mmCIF file of C-alpha atoms in Angstrom:
data_model
loop_
_atom_site.group_PDB
_atom_site.id
_atom_site.type_symbol
_atom_site.label_atom_id
_atom_site.label_comp_id
_atom_site.label_asym_id
_atom_site.label_seq_id
_atom_site.Cartn_x
_atom_site.Cartn_y
_atom_site.Cartn_z
ATOM 1 C CA UNK A 1 0.000 0.000 0.000
ATOM 2 C CA UNK A 2 1.320 3.428 -0.862
ATOM 3 C CA UNK A 3 0.952 6.499 1.296
ATOM 4 C CA UNK A 4 -1.141 8.243 -1.387
ATOM 5 C CA UNK A 5 -4.555 9.519 -0.319
ATOM 6 C CA UNK A 6 -7.128 6.728 -0.478
ATOM 7 C CA UNK A 7 -10.396 7.878 -2.039
ATOM 8 C CA UNK A 8 -12.378 4.634 -2.050
ATOM 9 C CA UNK A 9 -12.338 1.110 -0.591
ATOM 10 C CA UNK A 10 -10.546 -1.287 -2.920
ATOM 11 C CA UNK A 11 -11.883 -4.426 -4.563
ATOM 12 C CA UNK A 12 -10.254 -7.839 -4.655
ATOM 13 C CA UNK A 13 -10.906 -10.639 -7.137
ATOM 14 C CA UNK A 14 -9.377 -13.134 -4.708
ATOM 15 C CA UNK A 15 -10.489 -14.068 -1.239
ATOM 16 C CA UNK A 16 -8.425 -11.963 1.153
ATOM 17 C CA UNK A 17 -7.207 -15.142 2.863
ATOM 18 C CA UNK A 18 -5.612 -16.087 -0.476
ATOM 19 C CA UNK A 19 -4.330 -12.636 -1.431
ATOM 20 C CA UNK A 20 -2.410 -12.177 1.855
ATOM 21 C CA UNK A 21 -0.168 -14.626 3.686
ATOM 22 C CA UNK A 22 -0.785 -13.358 7.231
ATOM 23 C CA UNK A 23 -3.725 -11.769 9.018
ATOM 24 C CA UNK A 24 -2.633 -9.424 11.817
ATOM 25 C CA UNK A 25 -5.800 -9.495 13.909
ATOM 26 C CA UNK A 26 -6.817 -7.136 16.640
ATOM 27 C CA UNK A 27 -8.655 -8.938 19.441
ATOM 28 C CA UNK A 28 -11.338 -6.975 21.286
ATOM 29 C CA UNK A 29 -14.064 -5.971 18.847
ATOM 30 C CA UNK A 30 -12.708 -8.233 16.103
ATOM 31 C CA UNK A 31 -12.298 -11.746 17.532
ATOM 32 C CA UNK A 32 -14.129 -11.382 20.834
ATOM 33 C CA UNK A 33 -16.171 -8.902 22.835
ATOM 34 C CA UNK A 34 -16.508 -9.039 26.599
ATOM 35 C CA UNK A 35 -14.475 -12.245 26.557
ATOM 36 C CA UNK A 36 -16.891 -14.090 24.236
ATOM 37 C CA UNK A 37 -16.265 -14.883 20.578
ATOM 38 C CA UNK A 38 -17.914 -12.538 18.097
ATOM 39 C CA UNK A 39 -20.417 -14.200 15.777
ATOM 40 C CA UNK A 40 -18.768 -15.870 12.746
ATOM 41 C CA UNK A 41 -15.264 -15.337 14.167
ATOM 42 C CA UNK A 42 -14.396 -18.905 15.160
ATOM 43 C CA UNK A 43 -15.522 -20.585 11.940
ATOM 44 C CA UNK A 44 -14.125 -17.814 9.701
ATOM 45 C CA UNK A 45 -10.687 -17.996 11.280
ATOM 46 C CA UNK A 46 -10.703 -21.808 11.111
ATOM 47 C CA UNK A 47 -11.459 -21.686 7.388
ATOM 48 C CA UNK A 48 -8.790 -19.048 6.720
ATOM 49 C CA UNK A 49 -6.223 -21.094 8.646
ATOM 50 C CA UNK A 50 -7.169 -24.316 6.836
ATOM 51 C CA UNK A 51 -6.603 -22.500 3.545
ATOM 52 C CA UNK A 52 -3.029 -21.668 4.510
ATOM 53 C CA UNK A 53 -3.334 -18.178 5.987
ATOM 54 C CA UNK A 54 -1.183 -17.533 9.060
ATOM 55 C CA UNK A 55 -3.166 -15.955 11.873
ATOM 56 C CA UNK A 56 -1.436 -13.624 14.346
ATOM 57 C CA UNK A 57 -3.146 -11.725 17.132
ATOM 58 C CA UNK A 58 -1.901 -8.205 17.828
ATOM 59 C CA UNK A 59 -3.009 -6.346 20.943
ATOM 60 C CA UNK A 60 -2.195 -3.049 22.611
ATOM 61 C CA UNK A 61 -3.159 -4.510 25.988
ATOM 62 C CA UNK A 62 0.086 -5.057 27.900
ATOM 63 C CA UNK A 63 -1.529 -6.664 30.955
ATOM 64 C CA UNK A 64 -1.897 -10.259 29.792
ATOM 65 C CA UNK A 65 0.994 -12.456 28.685
ATOM 66 C CA UNK A 66 0.974 -14.134 25.265
ATOM 67 C CA UNK A 67 0.415 -17.473 27.025
ATOM 68 C CA UNK A 68 -2.697 -16.144 28.747
ATOM 69 C CA UNK A 69 -4.089 -14.657 25.526
ATOM 70 C CA UNK A 70 -3.405 -17.895 23.631
ATOM 71 C CA UNK A 71 -5.171 -19.941 26.302
ATOM 72 C CA UNK A 72 -8.206 -17.667 26.120
ATOM 73 C CA UNK A 73 -8.416 -17.923 22.330
ATOM 74 C CA UNK A 74 -8.014 -21.692 22.454
ATOM 75 C CA UNK A 75 -10.845 -21.919 24.969
ATOM 76 C CA UNK A 76 -13.038 -19.966 22.543
ATOM 77 C CA UNK A 77 -12.365 -22.591 19.868
ATOM 78 C CA UNK A 78 -9.513 -20.799 18.103
ATOM 79 C CA UNK A 79 -6.379 -22.954 18.546
ATOM 80 C CA UNK A 80 -3.547 -20.515 19.248
ATOM 81 C CA UNK A 81 0.030 -20.760 20.468
ATOM 82 C CA UNK A 82 1.829 -18.089 22.473
ATOM 83 C CA UNK A 83 4.069 -17.429 19.447
ATOM 84 C CA UNK A 84 0.973 -16.301 17.524
ATOM 85 C CA UNK A 85 0.313 -13.437 19.987
ATOM 86 C CA UNK A 86 2.111 -10.087 19.783
ATOM 87 C CA UNK A 87 1.566 -7.515 22.524
ATOM 88 C CA UNK A 88 2.544 -3.898 23.044
ATOM 89 C CA UNK A 89 4.494 -5.114 26.091
ATOM 90 C CA UNK A 90 6.803 -7.029 23.744
ATOM 91 C CA UNK A 91 7.151 -4.015 21.458
ATOM 92 C CA UNK A 92 8.032 -1.625 24.263
ATOM 93 C CA UNK A 93 10.444 -4.124 25.845
ATOM 94 C CA UNK A 94 12.389 -4.331 22.590
ATOM 95 C CA UNK A 95 12.383 -0.528 22.313
ATOM 96 C CA UNK A 96 13.818 -0.219 25.835
ATOM 97 C CA UNK A 97 16.412 -2.951 25.272
ATOM 98 C CA UNK A 98 17.830 -0.992 22.338
ATOM 99 C CA UNK A 99 18.487 2.030 24.556
ATOM 100 C CA UNK A 100 19.722 0.641 27.892
ATOM 101 C CA UNK A 101 22.514 -1.821 28.771
ATOM 102 C CA UNK A 102 21.828 -5.558 28.911
ATOM 103 C CA UNK A 103 20.648 -6.572 32.363
ATOM 104 C CA UNK A 104 19.499 -3.046 33.214
ATOM 105 C CA UNK A 105 16.796 -2.451 35.793
ATOM 106 C CA UNK A 106 13.428 -1.149 34.588
ATOM 107 C CA UNK A 107 10.782 0.330 36.865
ATOM 108 C CA UNK A 108 7.477 -1.341 35.924
ATOM 109 C CA UNK A 109 4.142 0.401 36.302
ATOM 110 C CA UNK A 110 1.782 -2.260 35.011
ATOM 111 C CA UNK A 111 1.059 -5.973 35.064
ATOM 112 C CA UNK A 112 2.635 -9.349 34.473
ATOM 113 C CA UNK A 113 2.650 -8.975 30.697
ATOM 114 C CA UNK A 114 5.241 -6.198 30.981
ATOM 115 C CA UNK A 115 7.427 -8.120 33.404
ATOM 116 C CA UNK A 116 7.500 -11.224 31.216
ATOM 117 C CA UNK A 117 8.326 -9.162 28.113
ATOM 118 C CA UNK A 118 11.175 -7.339 29.873
ATOM 119 C CA UNK A 119 12.703 -10.580 31.118
ATOM 120 C CA UNK A 120 12.505 -11.968 27.571
ATOM 121 C CA UNK A 121 14.785 -9.106 26.497
ATOM 122 C CA UNK A 122 17.221 -9.680 29.387
ATOM 123 C CA UNK A 123 16.031 -6.741 31.494
ATOM 124 C CA UNK A 124 15.264 -6.769 35.224
ATOM 125 C CA UNK A 125 11.860 -5.471 36.426
ATOM 126 C CA UNK A 126 11.950 -3.448 39.660
ATOM 127 C CA UNK A 127 9.241 -1.839 41.772
ATOM 128 C CA UNK A 128 10.691 1.388 43.179
ATOM 129 C CA UNK A 129 12.212 4.599 41.900
ATOM 130 C CA UNK A 130 14.883 3.996 44.553
ATOM 131 C CA UNK A 131 16.026 0.774 42.813
ATOM 132 C CA UNK A 132 18.246 2.783 40.435
ATOM 133 C CA UNK A 133 16.236 2.008 37.271
ATOM 134 C CA UNK A 134 17.672 2.758 33.842
ATOM 135 C CA UNK A 135 14.154 3.219 32.446
ATOM 136 C CA UNK A 136 10.508 3.519 33.459
ATOM 137 C CA UNK A 137 7.783 1.677 31.578
ATOM 138 C CA UNK A 138 4.016 2.029 31.863
ATOM 139 C CA UNK A 139 1.465 -0.475 30.596
ATOM 140 C CA UNK A 140 -2.134 -1.242 31.478
ATOM 141 C CA UNK A 141 -2.169 -2.696 34.981
ATOM 142 C CA UNK A 142 -5.838 -3.480 35.437
ATOM 143 C CA UNK A 143 -8.415 -1.743 37.631
ATOM 144 C CA UNK A 144 -6.608 -2.512 40.886
ATOM 145 C CA UNK A 145 -3.284 -0.788 40.111
ATOM 146 C CA UNK A 146 -2.460 1.274 43.238
ATOM 147 C CA UNK A 147 -2.263 5.038 42.900
ATOM 148 C CA UNK A 148 1.167 4.966 44.508
ATOM 149 C CA UNK A 149 2.591 3.293 41.406
ATOM 150 C CA UNK A 150 2.103 6.547 39.483
ATOM 151 C CA UNK A 151 4.051 8.366 42.187
ATOM 152 C CA UNK A 152 6.967 5.921 41.769
ATOM 153 C CA UNK A 153 6.989 6.571 38.033
ATOM 154 C CA UNK A 154 6.826 10.328 38.573
ATOM 155 C CA UNK A 155 9.760 10.331 41.014
ATOM 156 C CA UNK A 156 11.990 8.489 38.522
ATOM 157 C CA UNK A 157 10.885 10.418 35.432
ATOM 158 C CA UNK A 158 11.384 13.748 37.240
ATOM 159 C CA UNK A 159 15.005 12.707 37.863
ATOM 160 C CA UNK A 160 15.531 12.276 34.134
ATOM 161 C CA UNK A 161 15.097 8.504 33.848
ATOM 162 C CA UNK A 162 13.927 7.633 30.292
ATOM 163 C CA UNK A 163 10.181 6.977 30.216
ATOM 164 C CA UNK A 164 8.381 4.497 27.965
ATOM 165 C CA UNK A 165 4.724 3.543 27.487
ATOM 166 C CA UNK A 166 3.356 0.383 25.927
ATOM 167 C CA UNK A 167 0.513 2.400 24.396
ATOM 168 C CA UNK A 168 -1.569 5.507 25.005
ATOM 169 C CA UNK A 169 -5.126 4.244 24.423
ATOM 170 C CA UNK A 170 -7.204 6.501 26.659
ATOM 171 C CA UNK A 171 -9.987 3.940 27.118
ATOM 172 C CA UNK A 172 -10.421 0.178 27.252
ATOM 173 C CA UNK A 173 -13.673 -1.798 26.907
ATOM 174 C CA UNK A 174 -14.886 -3.831 29.869
ATOM 175 C CA UNK A 175 -17.879 -5.989 30.607
ATOM 176 C CA UNK A 176 -19.505 -3.016 32.368
ATOM 177 C CA UNK A 177 -18.700 -0.341 29.799
ATOM 178 C CA UNK A 178 -15.746 1.860 28.844
ATOM 179 C CA UNK A 179 -12.982 2.183 31.456
ATOM 180 C CA UNK A 180 -9.814 4.316 31.598
ATOM 181 C CA UNK A 181 -6.986 2.774 29.622
ATOM 182 C CA UNK A 182 -3.217 3.037 29.835
ATOM 183 C CA UNK A 183 -3.280 6.413 28.117
ATOM 184 C CA UNK A 184 -5.212 7.836 31.047
ATOM 185 C CA UNK A 185 -2.549 6.516 33.426
ATOM 186 C CA UNK A 186 0.197 7.986 31.236
ATOM 187 C CA UNK A 187 -1.538 11.355 31.485
ATOM 188 C CA UNK A 188 -1.201 11.244 35.279
ATOM 189 C CA UNK A 189 2.596 10.974 35.056
ATOM 190 C CA UNK A 190 2.771 13.501 32.229
ATOM 191 C CA UNK A 191 0.871 16.051 34.319
ATOM 192 C CA UNK A 192 3.106 15.409 37.331
ATOM 193 C CA UNK A 193 6.390 15.651 35.428
ATOM 194 C CA UNK A 194 5.815 17.575 32.189
ATOM 195 C CA UNK A 195 7.714 14.803 30.382
ATOM 196 C CA UNK A 196 6.746 12.847 27.273
ATOM 197 C CA UNK A 197 7.165 9.059 26.983
ATOM 198 C CA UNK A 198 8.390 7.044 24.047
ATOM 199 C CA UNK A 199 5.387 4.990 22.926
ATOM 200 C CA UNK A 200 5.531 1.576 21.264
ATOM 201 C CA UNK A 201 1.969 0.376 20.644
ATOM 202 C CA UNK A 202 -0.435 0.768 17.757
ATOM 203 C CA UNK A 203 -0.557 2.906 15.660
ATOM 204 C CA UNK A 204 3.165 3.644 16.003
ATOM 205 C CA UNK A 205 5.989 1.937 14.066
ATOM 206 C CA UNK A 206 7.573 -0.060 16.956
ATOM 207 C CA UNK A 207 4.452 -2.224 17.220
ATOM 208 C CA UNK A 208 4.360 -2.885 13.484
ATOM 209 C CA UNK A 209 8.066 -3.728 13.502
ATOM 210 C CA UNK A 210 7.597 -6.155 16.402
ATOM 211 C CA UNK A 211 4.725 -7.836 14.601
ATOM 212 C CA UNK A 212 6.646 -8.321 11.356
ATOM 213 C CA UNK A 213 9.746 -9.581 13.184
ATOM 214 C CA UNK A 214 7.746 -12.164 15.111
ATOM 215 C CA UNK A 215 5.497 -13.360 12.279
ATOM 216 C CA UNK A 216 7.802 -13.117 9.264
ATOM 217 C CA UNK A 217 4.818 -11.858 7.258
ATOM 218 C CA UNK A 218 5.560 -10.921 3.642
ATOM 219 C CA UNK A 219 2.024 -9.934 2.564
ATOM 220 C CA UNK A 220 0.302 -8.967 5.815
ATOM 221 C CA UNK A 221 -3.272 -7.755 6.165
ATOM 222 C CA UNK A 222 -4.142 -5.794 9.294
ATOM 223 C CA UNK A 223 -7.655 -6.623 10.530
ATOM 224 C CA UNK A 224 -9.202 -4.292 13.086
ATOM 225 C CA UNK A 225 -12.230 -2.403 14.326
ATOM 226 C CA UNK A 226 -10.594 0.878 15.365
ATOM 227 C CA UNK A 227 -9.613 3.588 12.916
ATOM 228 C CA UNK A 228 -7.149 5.388 15.203
ATOM 229 C CA UNK A 229 -5.097 2.321 16.185
ATOM 230 C CA UNK A 230 -5.564 -0.618 13.810
ATOM 231 C CA UNK A 231 -6.147 1.230 10.546
ATOM 232 C CA UNK A 232 -3.724 4.076 11.263
ATOM 233 C CA UNK A 233 -1.142 1.482 12.302
ATOM 234 C CA UNK A 234 -1.530 -0.233 8.925
ATOM 235 C CA UNK A 235 -1.208 3.145 7.197
ATOM 236 C CA UNK A 236 1.988 3.916 9.109
ATOM 237 C CA UNK A 237 3.372 0.466 8.287
ATOM 238 C CA UNK A 238 2.388 0.847 4.603
ATOM 239 C CA UNK A 239 0.369 -2.369 4.574
ATOM 240 C CA UNK A 240 -3.242 -3.081 3.629
ATOM 241 C CA UNK A 241 -6.088 -3.244 6.119
ATOM 242 C CA UNK A 242 -9.577 -4.673 6.591
ATOM 243 C CA UNK A 243 -12.010 -2.828 8.846
ATOM 244 C CA UNK A 244 -14.703 -5.032 10.372
ATOM 245 C CA UNK A 245 -17.829 -3.417 11.762
ATOM 246 C CA UNK A 246 -18.135 -5.611 14.854
ATOM 247 C CA UNK A 247 -16.426 -3.167 17.219
ATOM 248 C CA UNK A 248 -16.260 0.543 17.908
ATOM 249 C CA UNK A 249 -16.393 2.072 14.400
ATOM 250 C CA UNK A 250 -19.748 2.917 12.849
ATOM 251 C CA UNK A 251 -20.735 4.165 9.414
ATOM 252 C CA UNK A 252 -20.637 7.937 10.049
ATOM 253 C CA UNK A 253 -17.189 7.657 11.655
ATOM 254 C CA UNK A 254 -15.926 5.743 8.641
ATOM 255 C CA UNK A 255 -17.308 8.316 6.216
ATOM 256 C CA UNK A 256 -15.515 11.092 8.129
ATOM 257 C CA UNK A 257 -12.189 9.220 8.304
ATOM 258 C CA UNK A 258 -9.098 11.312 7.511
ATOM 259 C CA UNK A 259 -6.640 9.755 5.044
ATOM 260 C CA UNK A 260 -4.622 7.832 7.643
ATOM 261 C CA UNK A 261 -7.815 6.222 8.996
ATOM 262 C CA UNK A 262 -9.190 4.928 5.678
ATOM 263 C CA UNK A 263 -9.052 1.119 5.395
ATOM 264 C CA UNK A 264 -8.249 -0.758 2.215
ATOM 265 C CA UNK A 265 -11.339 -2.952 2.611
ATOM 266 C CA UNK A 266 -14.555 -2.771 4.643
ATOM 267 C CA UNK A 267 -16.665 -5.744 5.690
ATOM 268 C CA UNK A 268 -19.278 -6.628 8.277
ATOM 269 C CA UNK A 269 -17.239 -9.241 10.182
ATOM 270 C CA UNK A 270 -14.452 -11.792 9.791
ATOM 271 C CA UNK A 271 -16.299 -13.612 7.019
ATOM 272 C CA UNK A 272 -14.774 -10.859 4.888
ATOM 273 C CA UNK A 273 -11.478 -12.754 5.011
ATOM 274 C CA UNK A 274 -13.005 -15.606 3.046
ATOM 275 C CA UNK A 275 -14.373 -13.653 0.087
ATOM 276 C CA UNK A 276 -13.306 -11.238 -2.575
ATOM 277 C CA UNK A 277 -14.218 -7.594 -2.171
ATOM 278 C CA UNK A 278 -16.555 -5.764 -4.563
ATOM 279 C CA UNK A 279 -15.108 -2.974 -6.639
ATOM 280 C CA UNK A 280 -16.313 0.600 -6.293
ATOM 281 C CA UNK A 281 -16.447 2.318 -9.686
ATOM 282 C CA UNK A 282 -17.185 5.833 -10.902
ATOM 283 C CA UNK A 283 -20.619 6.057 -12.480
ATOM 284 C CA UNK A 284 -23.329 8.651 -13.157
ATOM 285 C CA UNK A 285 -21.346 11.450 -11.558
ATOM 286 C CA UNK A 286 -20.852 9.421 -8.390
ATOM 287 C CA UNK A 287 -19.651 6.021 -7.227
ATOM 288 C CA UNK A 288 -21.346 2.671 -7.669
ATOM 289 C CA UNK A 289 -20.932 -0.514 -5.663
ATOM 290 C CA UNK A 290 -23.349 -3.362 -6.238
ATOM 291 C CA UNK A 291 -26.785 -1.879 -6.726
ATOM 292 C CA UNK A 292 -26.031 1.438 -5.032
ATOM 293 C CA UNK A 293 -24.822 4.783 -6.367
ATOM 294 C CA UNK A 294 -23.542 7.484 -3.989
ATOM 295 C CA UNK A 295 -22.883 11.130 -4.761
ATOM 296 C CA UNK A 296 -21.517 14.006 -2.713
ATOM 297 C CA UNK A 297 -23.599 17.163 -2.953
ATOM 298 C CA UNK A 298 -22.715 20.590 -1.655
ATOM 299 C CA UNK A 299 -23.980 19.850 1.863
ATOM 300 C CA UNK A 300 -24.739 16.143 2.090
ATOM 301 C CA UNK A 301 -24.138 12.684 0.720
ATOM 302 C CA UNK A 302 -26.891 11.041 -1.297
ATOM 303 C CA UNK A 303 -27.472 7.353 -1.914
ATOM 304 C CA UNK A 304 -29.773 5.754 -4.494
ATOM 305 C CA UNK A 305 -30.395 2.172 -5.455
ATOM 306 C CA UNK A 306 -30.948 -1.172 -3.805
ATOM 307 C CA UNK A 307 -29.036 -4.259 -2.772
ATOM 308 C CA UNK A 308 -26.601 -5.238 -0.030
ATOM 309 C CA UNK A 309 -26.440 -2.500 2.593
ATOM 310 C CA UNK A 310 -22.688 -2.879 2.948
ATOM 311 C CA UNK A 311 -22.219 -2.077 -0.744
ATOM 312 C CA UNK A 312 -24.088 1.161 -0.085
ATOM 313 C CA UNK A 313 -21.627 2.036 2.668
ATOM 314 C CA UNK A 314 -18.682 1.318 0.373
ATOM 315 C CA UNK A 315 -20.146 3.604 -2.278
ATOM 316 C CA UNK A 316 -20.768 6.330 0.314
ATOM 317 C CA UNK A 317 -17.157 6.036 1.478
ATOM 318 C CA UNK A 318 -15.929 6.643 -2.045
ATOM 319 C CA UNK A 319 -18.139 9.720 -2.409
ATOM 320 C CA UNK A 320 -17.201 11.142 0.990
ATOM 321 C CA UNK A 321 -13.466 10.410 0.769
ATOM 322 C CA UNK A 322 -13.176 11.771 -2.757
ATOM 323 C CA UNK A 323 -14.983 14.962 -1.778
ATOM 324 C CA UNK A 324 -12.745 15.378 1.271
ATOM 325 C CA UNK A 325 -9.502 14.518 -0.512
ATOM 326 C CA UNK A 326 -6.710 14.860 2.011
ATOM 327 C CA UNK A 327 -8.756 16.935 4.454
ATOM 328 C CA UNK A 328 -9.840 15.826 7.917
ATOM 329 C CA UNK A 329 -13.626 16.218 7.897
ATOM 330 C CA UNK A 330 -16.572 15.470 10.146
ATOM 331 C CA UNK A 331 -19.477 13.358 8.920
ATOM 332 C CA UNK A 332 -22.572 15.355 8.164
ATOM 333 C CA UNK A 333 -26.023 14.125 9.046
ATOM 334 C CA UNK A 334 -27.383 14.231 5.516
ATOM 335 C CA UNK A 335 -29.271 11.338 3.984
ATOM 336 C CA UNK A 336 -26.232 9.211 3.187
ATOM 337 C CA UNK A 337 -24.223 9.949 6.327
ATOM 338 C CA UNK A 338 -27.079 9.296 8.711
ATOM 339 C CA UNK A 339 -28.094 6.265 6.717
ATOM 340 C CA UNK A 340 -24.701 4.623 7.139
ATOM 341 C CA UNK A 341 -25.129 4.086 10.855
ATOM 342 C CA UNK A 342 -26.813 0.723 11.133
ATOM 343 C CA UNK A 343 -26.283 -0.891 7.720
ATOM 344 C CA UNK A 344 -29.795 -1.988 6.885
ATOM 345 C CA UNK A 345 -31.885 -1.066 3.835
ATOM 346 C CA UNK A 346 -34.682 1.440 4.318
ATOM 347 C CA UNK A 347 -38.053 1.506 2.596
ATOM 348 C CA UNK A 348 -36.989 4.596 0.676
ATOM 349 C CA UNK A 349 -33.801 3.181 -0.763
ATOM 350 C CA UNK A 350 -31.274 4.479 1.747
ATOM 351 C CA UNK A 351 -29.346 2.894 4.583
ATOM 352 C CA UNK A 352 -30.596 3.338 8.120
#
């Protein structure tokens, strides 16, 4: 994928599982939600794997170890080894190891996933700013992380100790709703010290580098549900991406996506790995996909036709992205933009 401005979702004459050798799959919102497998995920991944596609699971959550993640996926019916899991803890541990001496002490503000990743790189996790750490690292530590841990990080960072963060996601989904993520914890230390950490996780290059090093992928496809981490990470890594609509991104957000948040392909769920992708073509002063034609007027998007609702969304994306070009825009609430929200045909030929 080039870094040129994408103006429409692409088509593919091959099933994506045949066109790419490795799927780099986000977890929450793509494979599972609230700990349970998302509909069609288990059977779709099994079919892709049986066809020869390598499946790798890439997560910004630094709390759980690869072993723990692999066990969870296997319990869901997705046989997975620890080597198939790449975490932001592993990415940040490599980043630290390249900047401190072998065997150096690292002050850990986070969970077991960080400690295991640091030991893998020959570094020594410590608990106090008084343990003479060569670096400080923050990763998601779960809801029970004591407030005093942020003080330990602040003491060391204020002394000039290099500061690293596994990721800066401000929120994380939970079974009860949206909770503060590691980015919120990073903000606490930033406010206390005025410093800025080096960040490893999606969408930044260290995470992509870690993933490629561990998987050996030659034709990777990033599969995710978030525009600002998964899809932007693919953009930064100059690889193709598939957005699935089983997580946080809805139609209006997709229509308003700036260039770095525009996926190569869009599909409803992981069954999209097993099929080709329809082409969006210019037609009648707009863009046609399947039975739908979308146009961008002066103040709103318009959609006419009939057929698969998802094809209508693809056509709307082409109209919206072309009209926006390289600009960062907000989705309007015109007929097409509002219609994209729930992906079902309306009685008047739009999408509701």
